[in-house]
């Protein structure tokens, strides 16, 4: 298994991540677009967003699958909650443009960047 040596806090500020996580603490309150804005991801370059994707792609498959999405917030902070099934399915529906059941890097960039 490949491990990415880059951390999310080398791209995004720890304070911004913390604020974004606080905003969606309650179950079923997670909104991908709002989260990306609050943590500063929407202001990053396409390459930086690709680097973030690679960190979030836990199994280095080149895709973020539904099972990985469930633990999306925990990739930003180990103490964060898991996404509910409803949130996970809604997140996937917003990002999965080709309906293959997973999010590729181009789909991720298209969802994050304005």
JSON list of C-alpha atoms in Angstrom, two decimals:
[
{"chain": "A", "resi": 1, "resn": "UNK", "atom": "CA", "xyz": [0.00, 0.00, 0.00]},
{"chain": "A", "resi": 2, "resn": "UNK", "atom": "CA", "xyz": [1.26, 3.47, -0.86]},
{"chain": "A", "resi": 3, "resn": "UNK", "atom": "CA", "xyz": [1.16, 6.16, 1.77]},
{"chain": "A", "resi": 4, "resn": "UNK", "atom": "CA", "xyz": [1.13, 9.80, 0.82]},
{"chain": "A", "resi": 5, "resn": "UNK", "atom": "CA", "xyz": [3.70, 11.73, 2.80]},
{"chain": "A", "resi": 6, "resn": "UNK", "atom": "CA", "xyz": [1.89, 15.00, 2.24]},
{"chain": "A", "resi": 7, "resn": "UNK", "atom": "CA", "xyz": [-0.66, 16.05, 4.86]},
{"chain": "A", "resi": 8, "resn": "UNK", "atom": "CA", "xyz": [-3.82, 18.06, 4.41]},
{"chain": "A", "resi": 9, "resn": "UNK", "atom": "CA", "xyz": [-2.44, 20.75, 6.74]},
{"chain": "A", "resi": 10, "resn": "UNK", "atom": "CA", "xyz": [0.46, 21.28, 4.33]},
{"chain": "A", "resi": 11, "resn": "UNK", "atom": "CA", "xyz": [-2.16, 22.50, 1.81]},
{"chain": "A", "resi": 12, "resn": "UNK", "atom": "CA", "xyz": [-5.02, 23.80, 4.00]},
{"chain": "A", "resi": 13, "resn": "UNK", "atom": "CA", "xyz": [-4.81, 25.74, 7.26]},
{"chain": "A", "resi": 14, "resn": "UNK", "atom": "CA", "xyz": [-5.51, 23.76, 10.42]},
{"chain": "A", "resi": 15, "resn": "UNK", "atom": "CA", "xyz": [-7.82, 26.56, 11.63]},
{"chain": "A", "resi": 16, "resn": "UNK", "atom": "CA", "xyz": [-9.87, 26.46, 8.42]},
{"chain": "A", "resi": 17, "resn": "UNK", "atom": "CA", "xyz": [-10.17, 22.66, 8.65]},
{"chain": "A", "resi": 18, "resn": "UNK", "atom": "CA", "xyz": [-11.27, 22.93, 12.29]},
{"chain": "A", "resi": 19, "resn": "UNK", "atom": "CA", "xyz": [-13.90, 25.55, 11.40]},
{"chain": "A", "resi": 20, "resn": "UNK", "atom": "CA", "xyz": [-15.24, 23.46, 8.53]},
{"chain": "A", "resi": 21, "resn": "UNK", "atom": "CA", "xyz": [-15.48, 20.39, 10.77]},
{"chain": "A", "resi": 22, "resn": "UNK", "atom": "CA", "xyz": [-17.29, 22.35, 13.51]},
{"chain": "A", "resi": 23, "resn": "UNK", "atom": "CA", "xyz": [-19.86, 23.52, 10.96]},
{"chain": "A", "resi": 24, "resn": "UNK", "atom": "CA", "xyz": [-20.94, 19.94, 10.19]},
{"chain": "A", "resi": 25, "resn": "UNK", "atom": "CA", "xyz": [-20.72, 18.25, 13.59]},
{"chain": "A", "resi": 26, "resn": "UNK", "atom": "CA", "xyz": [-24.42, 17.38, 13.70]},
{"chain": "A", "resi": 27, "resn": "UNK", "atom": "CA", "xyz": [-25.50, 14.24, 11.82]},
{"chain": "A", "resi": 28, "resn": "UNK", "atom": "CA", "xyz": [-26.93, 15.00, 8.36]},
{"chain": "A", "resi": 29, "resn": "UNK", "atom": "CA", "xyz": [-25.51, 18.56, 8.39]},
{"chain": "A", "resi": 30, "resn": "UNK", "atom": "CA", "xyz": [-22.61, 17.90, 5.98]},
{"chain": "A", "resi": 31, "resn": "UNK", "atom": "CA", "xyz": [-22.67, 19.78, 2.68]},
{"chain": "A", "resi": 32, "resn": "UNK", "atom": "CA", "xyz": [-19.66, 19.03, 0.44]},
{"chain": "A", "resi": 33, "resn": "UNK", "atom": "CA", "xyz": [-19.72, 22.42, -1.32]},
{"chain": "A", "resi": 34, "resn": "UNK", "atom": "CA", "xyz": [-19.96, 24.36, 1.97]},
{"chain": "A", "resi": 35, "resn": "UNK", "atom": "CA", "xyz": [-17.24, 22.21, 3.55]},
{"chain": "A", "resi": 36, "resn": "UNK", "atom": "CA", "xyz": [-14.88, 22.82, 0.60]},
{"chain": "A", "resi": 37, "resn": "UNK", "atom": "CA", "xyz": [-15.48, 26.59, 0.88]},
{"chain": "A", "resi": 38, "resn": "UNK", "atom": "CA", "xyz": [-15.04, 26.72, 4.66]},
{"chain": "A", "resi": 39, "resn": "UNK", "atom": "CA", "xyz": [-11.79, 24.74, 4.67]},
{"chain": "A", "resi": 40, "resn": "UNK", "atom": "CA", "xyz": [-10.36, 26.88, 1.85]},
{"chain": "A", "resi": 41, "resn": "UNK", "atom": "CA", "xyz": [-10.22, 24.14, -0.77]},
{"chain": "A", "resi": 42, "resn": "UNK", "atom": "CA", "xyz": [-12.14, 26.19, -3.37]},
{"chain": "A", "resi": 43, "resn": "UNK", "atom": "CA", "xyz": [-9.31, 28.77, -3.41]},
{"chain": "A", "resi": 44, "resn": "UNK", "atom": "CA", "xyz": [-6.61, 26.21, -4.23]},
{"chain": "A", "resi": 45, "resn": "UNK", "atom": "CA", "xyz": [-5.08, 25.45, -7.62]},
{"chain": "A", "resi": 46, "resn": "UNK", "atom": "CA", "xyz": [-6.18, 22.40, -9.63]},
{"chain": "A", "resi": 47, "resn": "UNK", "atom": "CA", "xyz": [-2.86, 20.71, -8.72]},
{"chain": "A", "resi": 48, "resn": "UNK", "atom": "CA", "xyz": [-3.38, 21.37, -5.00]},
{"chain": "A", "resi": 49, "resn": "UNK", "atom": "CA", "xyz": [-6.91, 19.96, -5.24]},
{"chain": "A", "resi": 50, "resn": "UNK", "atom": "CA", "xyz": [-5.44, 16.89, -6.99]},
{"chain": "A", "resi": 51, "resn": "UNK", "atom": "CA", "xyz": [-2.93, 16.54, -4.13]},
{"chain": "A", "resi": 52, "resn": "UNK", "atom": "CA", "xyz": [-5.81, 16.72, -1.63]},
{"chain": "A", "resi": 53, "resn": "UNK", "atom": "CA", "xyz": [-7.65, 14.04, -3.62]},
{"chain": "A", "resi": 54, "resn": "UNK", "atom": "CA", "xyz": [-4.60, 11.78, -3.45]},
{"chain": "A", "resi": 55, "resn": "UNK", "atom": "CA", "xyz": [-4.48, 12.16, 0.33]},
{"chain": "A", "resi": 56, "resn": "UNK", "atom": "CA", "xyz": [-8.21, 11.40, 0.62]},
{"chain": "A", "resi": 57, "resn": "UNK", "atom": "CA", "xyz": [-7.92, 8.35, -1.66]},
{"chain": "A", "resi": 58, "resn": "UNK", "atom": "CA", "xyz": [-7.07, 6.11, 1.26]},
{"chain": "A", "resi": 59, "resn": "UNK", "atom": "CA", "xyz": [-6.39, 2.93, -0.72]},
{"chain": "A", "resi": 60, "resn": "UNK", "atom": "CA", "xyz": [-4.56, 4.75, -3.58]},
{"chain": "A", "resi": 61, "resn": "UNK", "atom": "CA", "xyz": [-6.94, 3.25, -6.15]},
{"chain": "A", "resi": 62, "resn": "UNK", "atom": "CA", "xyz": [-7.28, 6.50, -8.08]},
{"chain": "A", "resi": 63, "resn": "UNK", "atom": "CA", "xyz": [-10.87, 6.82, -6.90]},
{"chain": "A", "resi": 64, "resn": "UNK", "atom": "CA", "xyz": [-12.71, 7.75, -3.72]},
{"chain": "A", "resi": 65, "resn": "UNK", "atom": "CA", "xyz": [-15.26, 4.99, -3.24]},
{"chain": "A", "resi": 66, "resn": "UNK", "atom": "CA", "xyz": [-18.43, 5.11, -1.14]},
{"chain": "A", "resi": 67, "resn": "UNK", "atom": "CA", "xyz": [-16.74, 3.29, 1.76]},
{"chain": "A", "resi": 68, "resn": "UNK", "atom": "CA", "xyz": [-13.94, 5.91, 1.81]},
{"chain": "A", "resi": 69, "resn": "UNK", "atom": "CA", "xyz": [-16.49, 8.74, 1.65]},
{"chain": "A", "resi": 70, "resn": "UNK", "atom": "CA", "xyz": [-18.05, 7.54, 4.90]},
{"chain": "A", "resi": 71, "resn": "UNK", "atom": "CA", "xyz": [-14.77, 8.38, 6.65]},
{"chain": "A", "resi": 72, "resn": "UNK", "atom": "CA", "xyz": [-14.16, 11.58, 4.64]},
{"chain": "A", "resi": 73, "resn": "UNK", "atom": "CA", "xyz": [-14.22, 13.94, 7.65]},
{"chain": "A", "resi": 74, "resn": "UNK", "atom": "CA", "xyz": [-11.85, 11.69, 9.60]},
{"chain": "A", "resi": 75, "resn": "UNK", "atom": "CA", "xyz": [-9.23, 12.18, 6.89]},
{"chain": "A", "resi": 76, "resn": "UNK", "atom": "CA", "xyz": [-9.22, 15.85, 7.96]},
{"chain": "A", "resi": 77, "resn": "UNK", "atom": "CA", "xyz": [-9.23, 15.11, 11.70]},
{"chain": "A", "resi": 78, "resn": "UNK", "atom": "CA", "xyz": [-9.09, 11.70, 13.38]},
{"chain": "A", "resi": 79, "resn": "UNK", "atom": "CA", "xyz": [-11.65, 12.80, 15.97]},
{"chain": "A", "resi": 80, "resn": "UNK", "atom": "CA", "xyz": [-14.27, 13.84, 13.41]},
{"chain": "A", "resi": 81, "resn": "UNK", "atom": "CA", "xyz": [-17.49, 11.91, 12.96]},
{"chain": "A", "resi": 82, "resn": "UNK", "atom": "CA", "xyz": [-18.27, 9.47, 10.15]},
{"chain": "A", "resi": 83, "resn": "UNK", "atom": "CA", "xyz": [-20.76, 10.61, 7.53]},
{"chain": "A", "resi": 84, "resn": "UNK", "atom": "CA", "xyz": [-24.25, 9.14, 7.75]},
{"chain": "A", "resi": 85, "resn": "UNK", "atom": "CA", "xyz": [-25.43, 6.83, 4.95]},
{"chain": "A", "resi": 86, "resn": "UNK", "atom": "CA", "xyz": [-27.68, 9.65, 3.72]},
{"chain": "A", "resi": 87, "resn": "UNK", "atom": "CA", "xyz": [-24.75, 12.11, 3.60]},
{"chain": "A", "resi": 88, "resn": "UNK", "atom": "CA", "xyz": [-22.46, 9.57, 1.93]},
{"chain": "A", "resi": 89, "resn": "UNK", "atom": "CA", "xyz": [-25.00, 8.80, -0.81]},
{"chain": "A", "resi": 90, "resn": "UNK", "atom": "CA", "xyz": [-25.76, 12.52, -1.35]},
{"chain": "A", "resi": 91, "resn": "UNK", "atom": "CA", "xyz": [-22.01, 13.31, -1.56]},
{"chain": "A", "resi": 92, "resn": "UNK", "atom": "CA", "xyz": [-21.52, 10.55, -4.12]},
{"chain": "A", "resi": 93, "resn": "UNK", "atom": "CA", "xyz": [-24.55, 11.69, -6.13]},
{"chain": "A", "resi": 94, "resn": "UNK", "atom": "CA", "xyz": [-23.21, 15.27, -6.34]},
{"chain": "A", "resi": 95, "resn": "UNK", "atom": "CA", "xyz": [-19.71, 14.25, -7.44]},
{"chain": "A", "resi": 96, "resn": "UNK", "atom": "CA", "xyz": [-20.10, 11.05, -9.46]},
{"chain": "A", "resi": 97, "resn": "UNK", "atom": "CA", "xyz": [-20.69, 12.55, -12.92]},
{"chain": "A", "resi": 98, "resn": "UNK", "atom": "CA", "xyz": [-20.27, 9.28, -14.83]},
{"chain": "A", "resi": 99, "resn": "UNK", "atom": "CA", "xyz": [-22.38, 7.21, -12.39]},
{"chain": "A", "resi": 100, "resn": "UNK", "atom": "CA", "xyz": [-19.72, 4.55, -11.84]},
{"chain": "A", "resi": 101, "resn": "UNK", "atom": "CA", "xyz": [-20.21, 4.58, -8.05]},
{"chain": "A", "resi": 102, "resn": "UNK", "atom": "CA", "xyz": [-16.93, 6.30, -7.24]},
{"chain": "A", "resi": 103, "resn": "UNK", "atom": "CA", "xyz": [-15.30, 9.72, -7.54]},
{"chain": "A", "resi": 104, "resn": "UNK", "atom": "CA", "xyz": [-12.32, 10.17, -9.84]},
{"chain": "A", "resi": 105, "resn": "UNK", "atom": "CA", "xyz": [-9.82, 13.02, -9.57]},
{"chain": "A", "resi": 106, "resn": "UNK", "atom": "CA", "xyz": [-11.41, 15.00, -12.43]},
{"chain": "A", "resi": 107, "resn": "UNK", "atom": "CA", "xyz": [-14.85, 14.65, -10.83]},
{"chain": "A", "resi": 108, "resn": "UNK", "atom": "CA", "xyz": [-13.41, 15.77, -7.50]},
{"chain": "A", "resi": 109, "resn": "UNK", "atom": "CA", "xyz": [-11.76, 18.82, -9.06]},
{"chain": "A", "resi": 110, "resn": "UNK", "atom": "CA", "xyz": [-14.98, 19.73, -10.90]},
{"chain": "A", "resi": 111, "resn": "UNK", "atom": "CA", "xyz": [-16.94, 19.53, -7.64]},
{"chain": "A", "resi": 112, "resn": "UNK", "atom": "CA", "xyz": [-14.41, 21.52, -5.55]},
{"chain": "A", "resi": 113, "resn": "UNK", "atom": "CA", "xyz": [-13.28, 24.27, -7.89]},
{"chain": "A", "resi": 114, "resn": "UNK", "atom": "CA", "xyz": [-15.70, 27.10, -8.75]}
]
